[in-house]
Coordinates of C-alpha atoms in Angstrom, one line a residue:
X1407 CA 15.3 -13.1 -80.6
X1408 CA 12.5 -10.7 -79.6
X1409 CA 13.6 -7.7 -76.8
X1410 CA 12.0 -5.9 -73.8
X1411 CA 11.3 -1.8 -73.6
X1412 CA 9.7 0.6 -71.9
X1413 CA 8.2 3.7 -73.5
X1414 CA 7.1 6.0 -71.2
X1415 CA 5.3 9.2 -71.5
X1416 CA 5.7 11.9 -69.4
X1417 CA 3.3 14.4 -67.2
X1418 CA 2.0 12.4 -64.8
X1419 CA 3.1 12.7 -61.4
X1420 CA 3.2 10.0 -59.2
X1421 CA -0.3 9.0 -56.7
X1422 CA -1.1 6.1 -54.8
X1423 CA 0.4 2.9 -52.8
X1424 CA 3.2 0.2 -53.4
X1425 CA 4.6 -2.1 -51.8
X1426 CA 8.4 -2.9 -51.7
X1427 CA 8.9 -6.8 -52.3
X1428 CA 12.0 -8.7 -50.8
X1429 CA 15.9 -7.4 -50.4
X1430 CA 17.6 -8.9 -54.5
X1431 CA 20.9 -8.2 -52.3
X1432 CA 19.7 -10.1 -49.5
X1433 CA 17.2 -13.1 -51.5
X1434 CA 20.6 -13.9 -53.9
X1435 CA 22.6 -14.3 -51.0
X1436 CA 20.6 -16.4 -48.4
X1437 CA 19.6 -18.8 -51.3
X1438 CA 23.6 -19.6 -51.9
X1439 CA 24.3 -19.6 -48.1
X1440 CA 21.8 -22.7 -48.5
X1441 CA 24.3 -24.8 -49.5
X1442 CA 25.6 -24.4 -46.2
X1443 CA 23.7 -27.8 -44.9
X1444 CA 21.3 -30.8 -46.4
X1445 CA 17.4 -30.7 -46.2
X1446 CA 15.1 -28.5 -47.0
X1447 CA 15.2 -24.5 -45.8
X1448 CA 12.7 -22.4 -47.3
X1449 CA 12.9 -18.2 -47.8
X1450 CA 10.1 -16.2 -48.1
X1451 CA 9.4 -13.0 -49.3
X1452 CA 11.2 -14.1 -52.5
X1453 CA 10.4 -10.5 -54.9
X1454 CA 9.3 -12.5 -58.6
X1455 CA 12.4 -11.1 -60.6
X1456 CA 14.5 -12.6 -63.3
X1457 CA 17.7 -13.2 -61.0
X1458 CA 16.4 -15.7 -58.6
X1459 CA 15.6 -18.0 -61.5
X1460 CA 19.3 -17.8 -61.9
X1461 CA 20.7 -18.9 -58.5
X1462 CA 17.8 -21.2 -58.7
X1463 CA 19.1 -22.8 -61.7
X1464 CA 22.4 -22.5 -60.7
X1465 CA 21.8 -23.7 -57.3
X1466 CA 20.0 -26.9 -59.6
X1467 CA 23.1 -27.2 -61.2
X1468 CA 24.5 -28.5 -58.1
X1469 CA 22.4 -30.9 -57.8
X1470 CA 20.0 -29.2 -55.6
X1471 CA 15.8 -29.5 -55.7
X1472 CA 13.7 -26.1 -56.0
X1473 CA 10.5 -25.6 -55.0
X1474 CA 8.7 -22.1 -56.3
X1475 CA 6.1 -20.4 -55.3
X1476 CA 4.8 -17.1 -55.2
X1477 CA 7.0 -15.3 -53.1
X1478 CA 8.6 -18.7 -51.2
X1479 CA 11.3 -20.7 -52.8
X1480 CA 12.3 -23.9 -51.0
X1481 CA 15.3 -25.1 -51.5
X1482 CA 16.8 -29.0 -50.6
X1483 CA 20.2 -29.5 -50.4
X1484 CA 22.0 -32.8 -51.0
X1485 CA 24.2 -34.5 -48.1
X1486 CA 26.8 -34.5 -51.4
X1487 CA 26.9 -30.9 -54.0
X1488 CA 28.3 -30.3 -56.7
X1489 CA 31.0 -27.7 -57.0
X1490 CA 31.2 -26.0 -60.0
X1491 CA 29.2 -22.8 -60.9
X1492 CA 29.6 -23.4 -64.5
X1493 CA 30.8 -19.1 -66.9
X1494 CA 27.3 -19.8 -69.2
X1495 CA 25.1 -18.8 -65.6
X1496 CA 27.8 -17.2 -64.1
X1497 CA 28.1 -14.4 -65.6
X1498 CA 24.3 -12.7 -65.9
X1499 CA 24.6 -12.2 -62.8
X1500 CA 27.5 -11.0 -60.6
X1501 CA 25.7 -13.4 -56.3
X1502 CA 26.3 -16.2 -57.4
X1503 CA 30.3 -15.9 -56.6
X1504 CA 28.1 -16.7 -53.4
X1505 CA 28.8 -20.1 -54.0
X1506 CA 32.2 -20.0 -53.2
X1507 CA 32.2 -19.4 -49.3
X1508 CA 29.5 -22.5 -48.4
X1509 CA 30.8 -24.3 -50.7
X1510 CA 34.8 -23.9 -49.2
X1511 CA 32.7 -24.7 -46.5
X1512 CA 30.4 -27.3 -46.8
X1513 CA 32.9 -30.0 -49.7
X1514 CA 36.5 -28.8 -49.3
X1515 CA 36.9 -27.3 -53.0
X1516 CA 35.0 -24.9 -55.6
X1517 CA 34.6 -24.1 -59.1
X1518 CA 33.6 -21.0 -59.6
X1519 CA 33.7 -18.7 -63.3
X1520 CA 34.1 -15.2 -63.0
X1521 CA 31.3 -13.2 -62.7
X1522 CA 30.0 -10.8 -64.8
X1523 CA 26.8 -9.2 -64.1
X1524 CA 26.3 -5.5 -64.4
X1525 CA 28.5 -2.4 -66.6
X1526 CA 29.5 -0.7 -63.4
X1527 CA 33.2 -1.1 -63.5
X1528 CA 35.2 -3.0 -61.6
X1529 CA 35.2 -5.3 -58.8
X1530 CA 37.7 -6.8 -58.7
X1531 CA 37.7 -10.6 -55.8
X1532 CA 41.2 -10.1 -54.4
X1533 CA 39.2 -9.2 -51.0
X1534 CA 37.2 -12.5 -51.4
X1535 CA 40.3 -14.8 -52.0
X1536 CA 42.8 -13.0 -49.7
X1537 CA 40.1 -14.2 -46.7
X1538 CA 39.7 -17.2 -47.5
X1539 CA 43.7 -17.7 -47.5
X1540 CA 43.2 -16.5 -43.7
X1541 CA 41.4 -19.3 -43.4
X1542 CA 43.3 -21.9 -44.4
X1543 CA 42.3 -22.7 -48.3
X1544 CA 44.3 -22.1 -50.9
X1545 CA 42.8 -20.2 -53.7
X1546 CA 43.7 -18.6 -57.2
X1547 CA 42.3 -17.9 -60.9
X1548 CA 42.5 -19.6 -64.2
X1549 CA 40.9 -20.9 -66.6
X1550 CA 38.5 -17.8 -66.1
X1551 CA 37.9 -20.1 -62.6
X1552 CA 38.3 -19.1 -58.4
X1553 CA 39.7 -22.1 -57.6
X1554 CA 39.5 -22.6 -53.4
X1555 CA 39.9 -26.2 -51.8
X1556 CA 40.4 -26.5 -48.6
X1557 CA 40.3 -30.4 -48.1
X1558 CA 40.9 -30.6 -44.0
X1559 CA 38.3 -27.8 -44.3
X1560 CA 39.0 -23.7 -43.2
X1561 CA 40.9 -22.5 -39.5
X1562 CA 39.1 -19.4 -38.0
X1563 CA 41.3 -16.8 -38.2
X1564 CA 41.1 -12.6 -37.9
X1565 CA 40.9 -11.1 -40.4
X1566 CA 40.5 -6.9 -42.2
X1567 CA 39.7 -6.2 -45.0
X1568 CA 40.9 -3.5 -46.9
X1569 CA 37.6 -2.0 -47.9
X1570 CA 33.8 -2.9 -46.6
X1571 CA 33.4 -5.1 -48.9
X1572 CA 29.1 -6.4 -49.4
X1573 CA 30.7 -9.3 -51.8
X1574 CA 33.7 -10.5 -49.0
X1575 CA 32.0 -9.5 -46.3
X1576 CA 29.3 -12.5 -47.4
X1577 CA 31.4 -15.5 -48.8
X1578 CA 33.8 -14.9 -45.6
X1579 CA 31.2 -15.3 -43.1
X1580 CA 29.3 -18.8 -45.0
X1581 CA 32.9 -20.0 -45.2
X1582 CA 33.9 -18.9 -41.7
X1583 CA 30.7 -20.5 -39.9
X1584 CA 31.9 -23.4 -40.9
X1585 CA 35.6 -23.4 -39.9
X1586 CA 37.1 -25.2 -36.5
X1587 CA 37.8 -22.3 -34.1
X1588 CA 37.2 -18.0 -34.3
X1589 CA 37.1 -15.7 -37.2
X1590 CA 36.6 -12.0 -36.9
X1591 CA 36.5 -9.7 -40.0
X1592 CA 37.1 -6.0 -39.2
X1593 CA 36.0 -3.8 -41.2
X1594 CA 33.1 -6.0 -42.6
X1595 CA 30.5 -4.6 -44.2
X1596 CA 27.6 -2.8 -42.6
X1597 CA 24.5 -3.0 -44.8
X1598 CA 21.5 -4.4 -44.0
X1599 CA 22.0 -7.5 -46.4
X1600 CA 24.7 -8.4 -44.4
X1601 CA 22.9 -8.5 -40.9
X1602 CA 20.0 -10.3 -42.5
X1603 CA 22.0 -13.1 -44.4
X1604 CA 24.1 -12.8 -40.6
X1605 CA 20.4 -13.7 -38.8
X1606 CA 19.6 -16.7 -41.2
X1607 CA 22.5 -18.3 -40.8
X1608 CA 22.1 -18.0 -37.0
X1609 CA 18.5 -19.6 -37.5
X1610 CA 21.2 -21.9 -39.0
X1611 CA 22.9 -23.2 -36.0
X1612 CA 25.3 -20.7 -36.8
X1613 CA 27.5 -18.0 -34.1
X1614 CA 27.9 -14.8 -35.2
X1615 CA 29.1 -11.5 -32.5
X1616 CA 28.9 -7.9 -34.8
X1617 CA 26.1 -7.7 -37.5
X1618 CA 25.3 -4.3 -37.8
X1619 CA 29.2 -3.5 -36.9
X1620 CA 32.1 -3.5 -38.3
X1621 CA 33.1 -6.3 -36.3
X1622 CA 31.8 -9.9 -36.9
X1623 CA 33.2 -12.4 -34.6
X1624 CA 32.2 -16.1 -35.4
X1625 CA 32.8 -19.3 -33.4
X1626 CA 32.5 -22.1 -35.8
X1627 CA 30.0 -24.7 -35.4
X1628 CA 30.4 -28.7 -36.9
X1629 CA 27.5 -27.9 -38.8
X1630 CA 24.5 -26.8 -40.3
X1631 CA 20.5 -27.4 -39.9
X1632 CA 18.1 -25.8 -43.1
X1633 CA 16.1 -23.0 -42.0
X1634 CA 12.8 -20.8 -42.2
X1635 CA 13.8 -17.9 -43.1
X1636 CA 11.9 -13.8 -44.0
X1637 CA 14.2 -11.5 -46.5
X1638 CA 13.7 -8.3 -45.3
X1639 CA 12.0 -5.3 -47.5
X1640 CA 14.4 -3.8 -50.0
X1641 CA 15.5 -0.9 -49.2
X1642 CA 17.1 0.5 -52.8
X1643 CA 12.8 0.2 -54.8
X1644 CA 12.4 2.0 -51.7
X1645 CA 14.3 4.4 -52.0
X1646 CA 14.2 4.6 -55.7
X1647 CA 9.7 4.8 -55.1
X1648 CA 10.9 7.7 -53.0
X1649 CA 13.0 9.5 -55.5
X1650 CA 10.1 9.1 -57.8
X1651 CA 7.0 10.8 -55.4
X1652 CA 9.8 14.0 -55.1
X1653 CA 10.5 14.0 -58.4
X1654 CA 7.5 14.1 -59.7
X1655 CA 6.3 16.4 -57.5
X1656 CA 3.5 13.3 -56.3
X1657 CA 2.5 11.4 -53.4
X1658 CA 3.1 8.0 -52.5
X1659 CA 2.5 5.5 -49.8
X1660 CA 5.9 2.8 -50.6
X1661 CA 4.2 -0.3 -47.8
X1662 CA 6.9 -2.3 -46.3
X1663 CA 9.6 0.0 -47.1
X1664 CA 12.0 0.7 -43.5
X1665 CA 13.5 4.4 -43.0
X1666 CA 15.8 2.7 -40.5
X1667 CA 17.4 0.7 -43.4
X1668 CA 17.4 4.5 -45.6
X1669 CA 19.0 7.3 -42.9
X1670 CA 20.9 9.0 -45.3
X1671 CA 18.9 9.6 -48.8
X1672 CA 15.8 10.2 -47.0
X1673 CA 17.4 13.6 -45.4
X1674 CA 18.9 14.2 -48.5
X1675 CA 15.7 13.8 -50.0
X1676 CA 13.8 15.9 -46.8
X1677 CA 16.7 18.0 -48.1
X1678 CA 15.3 18.5 -51.7
X1679 CA 12.1 19.7 -50.3
X1680 CA 10.5 16.6 -49.9
X1681 CA 7.4 15.4 -46.7
X1682 CA 8.4 12.7 -45.6
X1683 CA 6.7 10.5 -42.5
X1684 CA 5.7 6.9 -41.2
X1685 CA 2.9 4.7 -41.7
X1686 CA 2.4 1.4 -39.7
X1687 CA 3.9 -1.4 -42.1
X1688 CA 5.9 1.7 -44.0
X1689 CA 6.9 5.3 -45.5
X1690 CA 4.9 8.3 -47.3
X1691 CA 6.5 10.2 -49.2
X1692 CA 5.2 13.5 -51.3
X1693 CA 6.6 16.5 -53.3
X1694 CA 4.6 19.7 -53.6
X1695 CA 7.1 22.1 -55.7
X1696 CA 10.0 21.6 -57.2
X1697 CA 12.7 19.4 -55.9
X1698 CA 16.0 22.2 -54.4
X1699 CA 19.7 20.5 -55.5
X1700 CA 21.1 18.2 -53.2
X1701 CA 25.1 17.2 -53.6
X1702 CA 25.8 13.4 -52.4
X1703 CA 28.0 11.2 -52.5
X1704 CA 27.9 8.0 -52.2
X1705 CA 30.0 5.6 -48.9
X1706 CA 29.5 2.6 -47.8
X1707 CA 26.7 1.6 -45.3
X1708 CA 25.2 3.6 -44.0
X1709 CA 26.3 6.1 -46.3
X1710 CA 24.1 7.0 -49.5
X1711 CA 24.1 4.5 -51.6
X1712 CA 25.6 3.7 -54.4
X1713 CA 22.7 1.6 -55.7
X1714 CA 21.0 5.1 -56.3
X1715 CA 23.3 6.9 -57.6
X1716 CA 21.3 6.8 -60.9
X1717 CA 18.2 8.5 -59.2
X1718 CA 19.9 10.8 -57.7
X1719 CA 21.4 12.6 -60.8
X1720 CA 18.1 12.1 -62.7
X1721 CA 16.5 14.1 -59.2
X1722 CA 19.3 17.0 -59.6
X1723 CA 18.8 17.2 -63.6
X1724 CA 15.6 18.9 -63.0
X1725 CA 16.1 20.4 -59.3
X1726 CA 16.7 24.3 -58.2
X1727 CA 20.1 24.3 -58.6
X1728 CA 23.6 23.6 -59.6
X1729 CA 24.4 20.1 -57.0
X1730 CA 27.6 18.0 -57.5
X1731 CA 27.0 13.7 -56.9
X1732 CA 30.8 12.2 -56.2
X1733 CA 31.4 7.9 -56.4
X1734 CA 33.2 6.6 -54.3
X1735 CA 32.2 3.2 -55.2
X1736 CA 32.2 2.1 -58.8
X1737 CA 34.1 4.0 -61.2
X1738 CA 31.5 2.5 -63.3
X1739 CA 28.4 4.0 -62.0
X1740 CA 28.7 7.3 -64.7
X1741 CA 27.8 5.6 -68.4
X1742 CA 24.6 6.2 -67.1
X1743 CA 25.3 9.2 -67.6
X1744 CA 25.6 9.8 -71.6
X1745 CA 22.6 8.1 -71.4
X1746 CA 20.5 11.1 -69.1
X1747 CA 22.2 13.6 -71.3
X1748 CA 21.1 12.6 -73.9
X1749 CA 17.5 13.6 -72.5
X1750 CA 18.4 17.0 -72.7
X1751 CA 20.6 17.2 -69.0
X1752 CA 23.5 19.2 -67.9
X1753 CA 26.3 17.3 -66.3
X1754 CA 29.8 17.7 -66.6
X1755 CA 32.1 14.4 -65.4
X1756 CA 35.2 15.1 -64.2
X1757 CA 36.9 11.6 -62.2
X1758 CA 34.5 10.7 -59.2
X1759 CA 32.1 13.5 -59.4
X1760 CA 29.5 14.5 -61.6
X1761 CA 28.9 18.6 -61.8
X1762 CA 24.4 19.0 -62.1
X1763 CA 23.0 22.2 -63.5
X1764 CA 18.9 21.2 -63.1
X1765 CA 16.6 22.4 -65.7
X1766 CA 12.8 22.7 -65.9
X1767 CA 11.9 19.7 -68.2
X1768 CA 14.0 17.1 -69.2
X1769 CA 12.6 15.8 -73.3
X1770 CA 11.8 12.5 -73.9
X1771 CA 14.0 10.6 -76.6
X1772 CA 15.8 6.2 -76.5
X1773 CA 18.3 6.2 -74.2
X1774 CA 19.5 2.4 -72.7
X1775 CA 20.2 0.7 -69.4
X1776 CA 24.1 -0.5 -69.2
X1777 CA 22.6 -1.8 -65.6
X1778 CA 19.7 -2.6 -63.3
X1779 CA 19.4 1.5 -61.0
X1780 CA 20.9 3.2 -64.8
X1781 CA 17.8 1.2 -65.9
X1782 CA 15.3 3.0 -63.5
X1783 CA 16.5 5.6 -63.8
X1784 CA 16.2 6.6 -66.9
X1785 CA 12.7 5.5 -66.5
X1786 CA 12.0 7.9 -63.7
X1787 CA 14.4 10.5 -66.2
X1788 CA 11.0 9.6 -68.8
X1789 CA 8.8 10.6 -66.6
X1790 CA 10.0 14.3 -66.1
X1791 CA 10.1 14.8 -69.6
X1792 CA 8.2 16.1 -72.3
X1793 CA 6.9 13.1 -75.2
X1794 CA 8.2 10.2 -75.4
X1795 CA 10.2 8.4 -74.0
X1796 CA 12.3 4.8 -75.0
X1797 CA 13.8 2.7 -72.4
X1798 CA 16.2 0.0 -74.4
X1799 CA 17.4 -3.0 -72.4
X1800 CA 14.4 -3.3 -70.1
X1801 CA 15.4 -6.6 -69.3
X1802 CA 18.1 -5.3 -67.3
X1803 CA 14.9 -3.5 -64.9
X1804 CA 13.6 -6.3 -64.5
X1805 CA 16.8 -8.1 -63.0
X1806 CA 16.0 -5.7 -59.3
X1807 CA 12.6 -4.3 -59.8
X1808 CA 9.2 -6.9 -60.2
X1809 CA 6.1 -6.1 -62.3
X1810 CA 8.2 -2.2 -62.1
X1811 CA 6.0 -0.6 -65.5
X1812 CA 2.2 -2.5 -63.4
X1813 CA 3.0 -0.6 -60.5
X1814 CA 3.7 2.9 -62.3
X1815 CA 1.0 2.0 -64.3
X1816 CA -0.6 1.3 -60.5
X1817 CA 0.6 5.4 -59.9
X1818 CA -0.5 6.8 -62.7
X1819 CA 1.8 6.5 -65.2
X1820 CA 1.8 6.3 -69.0
X1821 CA 4.5 3.1 -68.6
X1822 CA 3.5 0.8 -71.4
X1823 CA 6.5 -2.7 -72.4
X1824 CA 7.3 -2.8 -75.9
X1825 CA 9.0 -6.1 -78.1
X1826 CA 10.6 -5.5 -80.4
X1827 CA 12.6 -7.9 -82.5

């Protein structure tokens, strides 16, 4: 069976323009949320990534008809969709769990395999299950599936999350919009993707207050209708290009990048010496010298995103000075560090902290991507390495970065895909 890998020749200074497509972490949840209303909903600004195809297949198995265009997807939801999401698809992508809330709310039952996805640490479903139980559902794990039932429908409740979990907020929000009465979600996640999902639901007829704040108030309605919605740009891809410019001492204009979604990362890059300016439809990031080291602690939005942690570690690996990066969201993120050390990075990990001593240049070597963001971080590290870096398991990267190699080539990088038996 042939697999692909990236081959990177280090030393390029990335210069030019890139366009950011719709957000992976938003579009997959929007696709799942179409289950809430029978009929055709269209989602635009859809990225060409593998995860969209996986979600489309999952919805097809639930009885939906899918029309896929270059940058849109139309989902025709049946009056009576299925309720079982099988393991063979769910194990490939954690966002599959987002069909749980819509199915319980709409069909009254759901059987969703416990999800897989990236190997970045424990991400239990306790908050999802407790929240659904607060809304009147019965929910439990059995034989590798989350089984939830609410044959008489859901009822509004006051829910307080112990942690602002993005997935739990999304599932509870999509369940509450069809619940009887009023629901409040305290300590809700505030990510732009949550706001995008909320606006999508409002366009379907939902009544939601407090988007972008820690408290969501939902007034349940009896039914929703299909909609047409444009996905927000991907802030993590935007951030990745911003770090790529800084690391390679380059100059990249990022069309579609929204600075307001990346305030903390852009502030950190400015501290590292990057020059960041706004453009008519995005941002421009350029770096004229070696980056300065920057301390970072990942936190839920609006803090520094955990999805950009591999990029900031890669930057610090070649920065001037010492830095501490603290991971507060996913304990498994530091798996990526072992691969970066193979490129000569000087990093010591102690619990949730990584101490990095910057060196002038990394040294090319074979490495393996363990997840989407780690893969992208290793590609950026390869760009600032001496010689050739091979990043195995590039399929991880394709799950989150459309046409990544091609965009890097357009910016002047010597990056190619190789098929390997």
